[in-house]
Coordinates of C-alpha atoms in Angstrom, one line a residue:
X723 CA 30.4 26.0 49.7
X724 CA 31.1 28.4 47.2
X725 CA 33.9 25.4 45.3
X726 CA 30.7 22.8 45.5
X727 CA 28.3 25.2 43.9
X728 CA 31.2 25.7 40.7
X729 CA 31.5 22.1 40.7
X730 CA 28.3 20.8 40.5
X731 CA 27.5 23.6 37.6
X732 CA 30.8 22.4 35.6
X733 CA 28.4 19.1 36.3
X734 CA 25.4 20.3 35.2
X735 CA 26.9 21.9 32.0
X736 CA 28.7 18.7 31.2
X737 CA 25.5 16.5 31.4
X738 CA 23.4 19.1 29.2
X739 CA 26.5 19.0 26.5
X740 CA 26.2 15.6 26.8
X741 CA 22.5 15.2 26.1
X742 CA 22.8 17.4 23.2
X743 CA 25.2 15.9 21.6
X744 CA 23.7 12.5 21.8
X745 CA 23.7 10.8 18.3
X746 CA 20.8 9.3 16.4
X747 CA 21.4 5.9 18.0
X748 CA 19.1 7.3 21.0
X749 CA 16.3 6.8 18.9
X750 CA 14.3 4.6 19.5
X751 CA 14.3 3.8 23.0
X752 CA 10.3 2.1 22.9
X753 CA 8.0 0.4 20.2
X754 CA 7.4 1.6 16.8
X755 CA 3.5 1.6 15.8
X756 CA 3.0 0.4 12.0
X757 CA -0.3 1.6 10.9
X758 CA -2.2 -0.5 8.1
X759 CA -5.2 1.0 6.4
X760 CA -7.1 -2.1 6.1
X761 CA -7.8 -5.5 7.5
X762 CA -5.7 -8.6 8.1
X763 CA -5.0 -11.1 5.8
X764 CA -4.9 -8.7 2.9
X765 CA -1.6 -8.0 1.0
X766 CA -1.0 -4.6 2.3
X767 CA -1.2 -6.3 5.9
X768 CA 1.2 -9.2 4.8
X769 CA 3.7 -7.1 3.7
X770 CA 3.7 -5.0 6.6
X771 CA 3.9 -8.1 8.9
X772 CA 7.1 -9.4 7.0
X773 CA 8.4 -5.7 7.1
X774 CA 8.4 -5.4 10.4
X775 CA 10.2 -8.1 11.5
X776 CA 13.3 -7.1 9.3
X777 CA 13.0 -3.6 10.5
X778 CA 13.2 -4.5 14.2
X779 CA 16.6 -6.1 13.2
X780 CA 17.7 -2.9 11.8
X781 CA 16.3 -0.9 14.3
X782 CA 16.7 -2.2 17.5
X783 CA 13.4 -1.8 18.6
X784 CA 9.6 -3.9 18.3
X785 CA 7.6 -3.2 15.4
X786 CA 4.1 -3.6 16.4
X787 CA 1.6 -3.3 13.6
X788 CA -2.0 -2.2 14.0
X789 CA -4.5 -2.7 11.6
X790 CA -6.9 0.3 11.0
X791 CA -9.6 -0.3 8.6
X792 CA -12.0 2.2 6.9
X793 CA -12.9 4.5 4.8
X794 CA -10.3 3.0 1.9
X795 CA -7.4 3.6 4.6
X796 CA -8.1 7.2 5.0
X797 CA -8.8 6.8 8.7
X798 CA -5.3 4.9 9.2
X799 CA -3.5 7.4 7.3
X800 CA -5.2 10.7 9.1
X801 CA -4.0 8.7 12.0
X802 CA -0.6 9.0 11.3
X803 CA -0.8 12.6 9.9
X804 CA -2.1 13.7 13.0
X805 CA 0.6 11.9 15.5
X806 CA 3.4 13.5 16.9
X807 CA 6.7 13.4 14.6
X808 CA 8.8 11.3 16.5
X809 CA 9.7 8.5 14.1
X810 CA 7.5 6.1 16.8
X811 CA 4.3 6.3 14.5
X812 CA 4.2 5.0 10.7
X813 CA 2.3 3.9 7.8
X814 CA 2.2 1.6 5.5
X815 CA 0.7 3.2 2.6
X816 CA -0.8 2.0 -1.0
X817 CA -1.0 4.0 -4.1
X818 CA -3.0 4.7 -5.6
X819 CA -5.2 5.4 -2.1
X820 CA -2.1 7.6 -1.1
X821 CA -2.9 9.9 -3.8
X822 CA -6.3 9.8 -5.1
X823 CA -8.4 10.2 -1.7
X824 CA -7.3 13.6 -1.5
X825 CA -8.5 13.8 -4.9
X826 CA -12.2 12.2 -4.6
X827 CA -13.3 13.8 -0.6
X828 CA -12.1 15.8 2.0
X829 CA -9.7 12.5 3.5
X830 CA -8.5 14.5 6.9
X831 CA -5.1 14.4 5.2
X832 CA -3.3 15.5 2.1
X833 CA 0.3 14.5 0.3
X834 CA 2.0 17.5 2.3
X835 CA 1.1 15.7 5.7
X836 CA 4.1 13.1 5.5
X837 CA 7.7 12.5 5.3
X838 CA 8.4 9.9 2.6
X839 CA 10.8 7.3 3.7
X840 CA 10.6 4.6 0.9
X841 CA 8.3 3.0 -1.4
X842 CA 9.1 -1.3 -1.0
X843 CA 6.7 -3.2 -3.3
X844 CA 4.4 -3.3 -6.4
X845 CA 1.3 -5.7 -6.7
X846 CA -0.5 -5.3 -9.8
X847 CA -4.1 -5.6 -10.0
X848 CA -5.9 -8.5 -11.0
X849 CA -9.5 -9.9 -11.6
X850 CA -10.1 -13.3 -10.1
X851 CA -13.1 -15.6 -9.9
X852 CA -14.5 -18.5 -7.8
X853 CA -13.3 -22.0 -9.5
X854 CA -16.3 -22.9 -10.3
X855 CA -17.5 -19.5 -11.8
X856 CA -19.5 -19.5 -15.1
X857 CA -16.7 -16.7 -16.5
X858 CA -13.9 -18.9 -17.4
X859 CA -12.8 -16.1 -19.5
X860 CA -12.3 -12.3 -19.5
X861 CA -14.1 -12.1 -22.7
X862 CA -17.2 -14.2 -20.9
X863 CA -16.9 -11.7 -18.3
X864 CA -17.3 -8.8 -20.6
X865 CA -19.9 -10.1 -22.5
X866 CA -22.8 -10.7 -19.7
X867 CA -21.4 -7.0 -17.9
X868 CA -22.2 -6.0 -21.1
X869 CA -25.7 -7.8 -21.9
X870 CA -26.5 -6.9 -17.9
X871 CA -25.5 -3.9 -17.2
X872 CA -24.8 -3.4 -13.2
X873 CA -26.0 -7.7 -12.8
X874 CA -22.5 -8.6 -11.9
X875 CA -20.9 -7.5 -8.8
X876 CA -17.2 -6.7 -8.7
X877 CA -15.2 -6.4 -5.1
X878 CA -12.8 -3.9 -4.3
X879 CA -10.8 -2.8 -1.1
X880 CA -12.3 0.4 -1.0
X881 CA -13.1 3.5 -3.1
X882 CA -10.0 5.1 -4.3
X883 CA -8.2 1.8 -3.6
X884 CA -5.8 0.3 -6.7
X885 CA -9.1 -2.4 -6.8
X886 CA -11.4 0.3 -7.4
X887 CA -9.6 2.6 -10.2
X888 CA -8.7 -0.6 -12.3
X889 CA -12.6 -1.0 -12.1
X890 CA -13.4 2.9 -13.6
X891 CA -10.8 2.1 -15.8
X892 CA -12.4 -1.2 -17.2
X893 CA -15.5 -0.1 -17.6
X894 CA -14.2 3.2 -19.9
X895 CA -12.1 0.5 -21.9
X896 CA -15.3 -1.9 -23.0
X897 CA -18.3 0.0 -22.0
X898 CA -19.8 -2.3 -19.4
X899 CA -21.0 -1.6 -16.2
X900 CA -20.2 -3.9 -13.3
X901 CA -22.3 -3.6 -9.7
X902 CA -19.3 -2.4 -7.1
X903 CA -18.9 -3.1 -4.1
X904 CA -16.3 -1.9 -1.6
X905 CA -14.8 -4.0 1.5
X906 CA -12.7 -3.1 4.2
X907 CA -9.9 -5.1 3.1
X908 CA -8.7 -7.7 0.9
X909 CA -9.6 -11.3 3.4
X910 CA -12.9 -9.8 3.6
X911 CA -13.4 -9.6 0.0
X912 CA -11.6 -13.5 -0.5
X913 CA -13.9 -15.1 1.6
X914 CA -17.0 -13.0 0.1
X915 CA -15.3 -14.3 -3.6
X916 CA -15.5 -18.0 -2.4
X917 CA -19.0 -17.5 -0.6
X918 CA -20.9 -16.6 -3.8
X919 CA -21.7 -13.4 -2.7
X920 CA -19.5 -11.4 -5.1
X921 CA -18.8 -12.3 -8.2
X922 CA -15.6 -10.9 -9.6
X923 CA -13.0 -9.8 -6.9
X924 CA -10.6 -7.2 -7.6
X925 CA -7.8 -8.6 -5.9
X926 CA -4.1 -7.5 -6.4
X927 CA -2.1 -10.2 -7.6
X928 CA -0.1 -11.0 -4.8
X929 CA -3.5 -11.6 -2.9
X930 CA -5.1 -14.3 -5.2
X931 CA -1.9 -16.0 -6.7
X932 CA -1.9 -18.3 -3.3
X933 CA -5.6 -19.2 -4.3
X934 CA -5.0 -19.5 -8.3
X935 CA -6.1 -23.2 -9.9
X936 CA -7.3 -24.4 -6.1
X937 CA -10.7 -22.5 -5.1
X938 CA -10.2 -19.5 -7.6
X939 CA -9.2 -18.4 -11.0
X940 CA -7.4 -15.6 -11.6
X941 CA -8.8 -13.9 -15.2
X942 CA -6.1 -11.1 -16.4
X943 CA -3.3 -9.1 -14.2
X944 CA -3.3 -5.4 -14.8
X945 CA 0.8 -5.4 -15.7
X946 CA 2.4 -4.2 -18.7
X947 CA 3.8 -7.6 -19.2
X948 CA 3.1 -10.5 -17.3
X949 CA 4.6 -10.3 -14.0
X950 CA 7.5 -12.9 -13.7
X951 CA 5.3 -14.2 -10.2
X952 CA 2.3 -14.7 -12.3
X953 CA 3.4 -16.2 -15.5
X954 CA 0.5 -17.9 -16.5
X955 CA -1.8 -15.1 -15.7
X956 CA -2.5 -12.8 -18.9
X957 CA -2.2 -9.1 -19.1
X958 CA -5.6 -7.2 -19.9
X959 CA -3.5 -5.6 -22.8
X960 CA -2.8 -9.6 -24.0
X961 CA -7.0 -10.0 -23.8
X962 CA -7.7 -6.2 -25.6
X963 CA -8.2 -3.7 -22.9
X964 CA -5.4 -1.4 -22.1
X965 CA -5.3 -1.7 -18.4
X966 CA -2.4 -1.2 -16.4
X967 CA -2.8 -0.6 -12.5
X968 CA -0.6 -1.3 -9.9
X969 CA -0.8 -1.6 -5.9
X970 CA 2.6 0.2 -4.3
X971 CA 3.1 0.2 -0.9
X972 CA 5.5 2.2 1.1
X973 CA 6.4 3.6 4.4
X974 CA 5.9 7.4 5.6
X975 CA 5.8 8.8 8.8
X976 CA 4.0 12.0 10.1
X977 CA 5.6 15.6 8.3
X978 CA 8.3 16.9 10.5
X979 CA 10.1 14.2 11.7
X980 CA 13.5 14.9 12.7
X981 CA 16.2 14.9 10.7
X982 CA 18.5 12.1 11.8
X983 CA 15.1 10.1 12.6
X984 CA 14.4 10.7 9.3
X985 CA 17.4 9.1 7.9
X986 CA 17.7 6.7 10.2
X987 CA 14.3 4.9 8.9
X988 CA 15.5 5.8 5.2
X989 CA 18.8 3.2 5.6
X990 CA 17.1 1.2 7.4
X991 CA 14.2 0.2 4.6
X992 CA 16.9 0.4 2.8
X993 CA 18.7 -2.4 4.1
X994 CA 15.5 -4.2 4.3
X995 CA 14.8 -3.6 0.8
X996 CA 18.1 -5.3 -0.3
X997 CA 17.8 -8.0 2.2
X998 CA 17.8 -11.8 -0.1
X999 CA 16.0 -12.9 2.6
X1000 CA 13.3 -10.2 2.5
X1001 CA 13.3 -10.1 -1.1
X1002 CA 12.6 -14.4 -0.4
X1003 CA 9.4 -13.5 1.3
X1004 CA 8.0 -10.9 -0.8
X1005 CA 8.4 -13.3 -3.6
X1006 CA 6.7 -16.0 -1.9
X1007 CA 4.0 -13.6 -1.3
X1008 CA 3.9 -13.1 -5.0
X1009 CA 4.6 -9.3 -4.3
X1010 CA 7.4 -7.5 -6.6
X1011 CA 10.3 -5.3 -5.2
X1012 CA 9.6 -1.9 -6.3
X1013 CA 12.4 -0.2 -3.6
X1014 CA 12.1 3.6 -3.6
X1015 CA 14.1 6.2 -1.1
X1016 CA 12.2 8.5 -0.2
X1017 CA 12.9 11.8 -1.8
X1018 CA 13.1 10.3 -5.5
X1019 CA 9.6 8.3 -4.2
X1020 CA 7.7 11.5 -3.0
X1021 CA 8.9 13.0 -7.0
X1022 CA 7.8 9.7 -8.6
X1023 CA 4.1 10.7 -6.6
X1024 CA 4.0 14.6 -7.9
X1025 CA 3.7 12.3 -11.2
X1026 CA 1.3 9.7 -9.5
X1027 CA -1.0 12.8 -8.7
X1028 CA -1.1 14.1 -11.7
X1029 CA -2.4 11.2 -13.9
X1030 CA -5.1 10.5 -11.6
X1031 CA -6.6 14.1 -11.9
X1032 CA -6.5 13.7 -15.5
X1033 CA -8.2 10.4 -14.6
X1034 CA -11.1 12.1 -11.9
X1035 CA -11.4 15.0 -14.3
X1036 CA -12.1 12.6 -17.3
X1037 CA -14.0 9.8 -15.8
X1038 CA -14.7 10.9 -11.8
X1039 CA -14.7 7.5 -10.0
X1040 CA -16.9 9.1 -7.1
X1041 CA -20.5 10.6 -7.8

């Protein structure tokens, strides 16, 4: 009796040494949850789709993604601040929304709430028409804002959003006043475009460019120099307003997640990232690679933060 009792703790001891030692290839044994901040269709949510069928390669595991709009993704991304850090619950995020919500409200979540895994894309932002809008030009467009103040509405995805900042920033540039109005996402905001019911969408290019000389017409990109996926398109700077605004969207995960978990996401965005056929899709989503790791992306941020409270404390783009 006594020999069986030694034996089955030798057991015992072996199996707990063996569990502890397991490497990171344990994880993950289920589904991975990919939280968007906004509603389907928009580029945010087409970039996470094509994301998450690369990443299940990597991985091992399903990707589901689940589309949380509201509140210019600040519910979505308290969401994931709040879950538990397990690797099984992450975001795709957008700067400048990332940033500058903390900034403007009390968003239930600040920049300290996340491990940053990797910043993927770019999509600058844009100002695009109906086809058969009277504002064939930017300069058209800036002349009635300016002879009607507040008479022409402009869309964005949200307050906050990279939409909505290229707006504040417009408006300090030629001193007009456009009529906002915010939308859960960027499908909701097309279709309102093409109804007539808003007049100027602010739509990132990589939204639009699908659209561009059939039922709408893009008037200026927000890009230092035009984007290579836009080369028709002018920049604002081209037209004489120094705008230059940019959607980037990464991937983060709640603060706290295990090490190895950690890394384990890091390589494998990684790998996405330099994936031709990735890189294939984003390109026919007119969306530019703008790959990040993590560390040197949560740095490039500190910076991102820092411009846009110079921005809020200049010109606050909430009253």
């Amino acid at each position: 009796m006594l020999l069986m009792s030694k034996t089955l703790a030798r057991a015992a001891l072996s199996v707990a040494g063996l569990c502890a030692a397991l490497p990171a290839w344990a994880w993950p044994d289920r589904p991975i949850e990919l939280v968007v901040g906004f509603a389907p269709g928009g580029g945010t949510d087409l970039t996470a789709r094509a994301l998450a069928v690369f990443l299940e390669k990597e991985l091992g595991t399903t990707v589901v993604v689940q589309n949380k709009p509201g509140a210019s993704s600040a519910i979505a991304l308290s969401y994931v601040a709040r879950a538990k850090p397990d690797g099984y619950t992450l975001a795709m995020t957008n700067m400048p929304g990332l940033v500058s919500l903390p900034i403007e409200r009390q968003a239930g979540f600040t920049g300290d709430d996340f491990t940053y895994l990797a910043n993927l894309v770019r999509d600058p932002s844009a100002f695009s028409v109906a086809s058969d809008s009277p504002y064939k030009t930017l300069q058209a467009l800036i002349a009635a804002a300016k002879e009607r103040p507040d008479a022409v509405s402009y869309g964005s995805t949200g307050v906050g959003t990279d939409d909505h900042l290229a707006l504040v920033l417009f408006q300090a540039q030629t001193g007009t006043k456009l009529n906002h109005v915010p939308y859960n996402g960027a499908g909701p905001l097309r279709s309102s475009v093409l109804g007539g019911h808003t007049v100027i969408g602010g739509l990132n290019l990589g939204e639009v460019m699908p659209y561009n000389g059939k039922n709408m017409r893009v008037l200026a990109q927000a890009s230092e120099k035009r984007s290579p996926l836009g080369p028709d398109v002018p920049t604002f700077k081209e037209l004489g307003v120094n705008l230059v605004f940019a959607s980037e969207r990464g991937i983060v995960g709640p603060k706290g997640l295990p090490a190895d978990v950690s890394e384990k996401l890091r390589q494998a965005l990684g790998k996405v990232a330099a994936n031709p056929a990735f890189q294939t899709q984003m390109k026919q989503q007119f969306t530019e690679m703008d790959y990040v790791d993590g560390p040197q992306w949560q740095e490039r941020l500190k910076g991102d933060d820092a411009r846009l409270r110079q921005i809020w404390a200049q010109t606050p783009w909430v009253e």
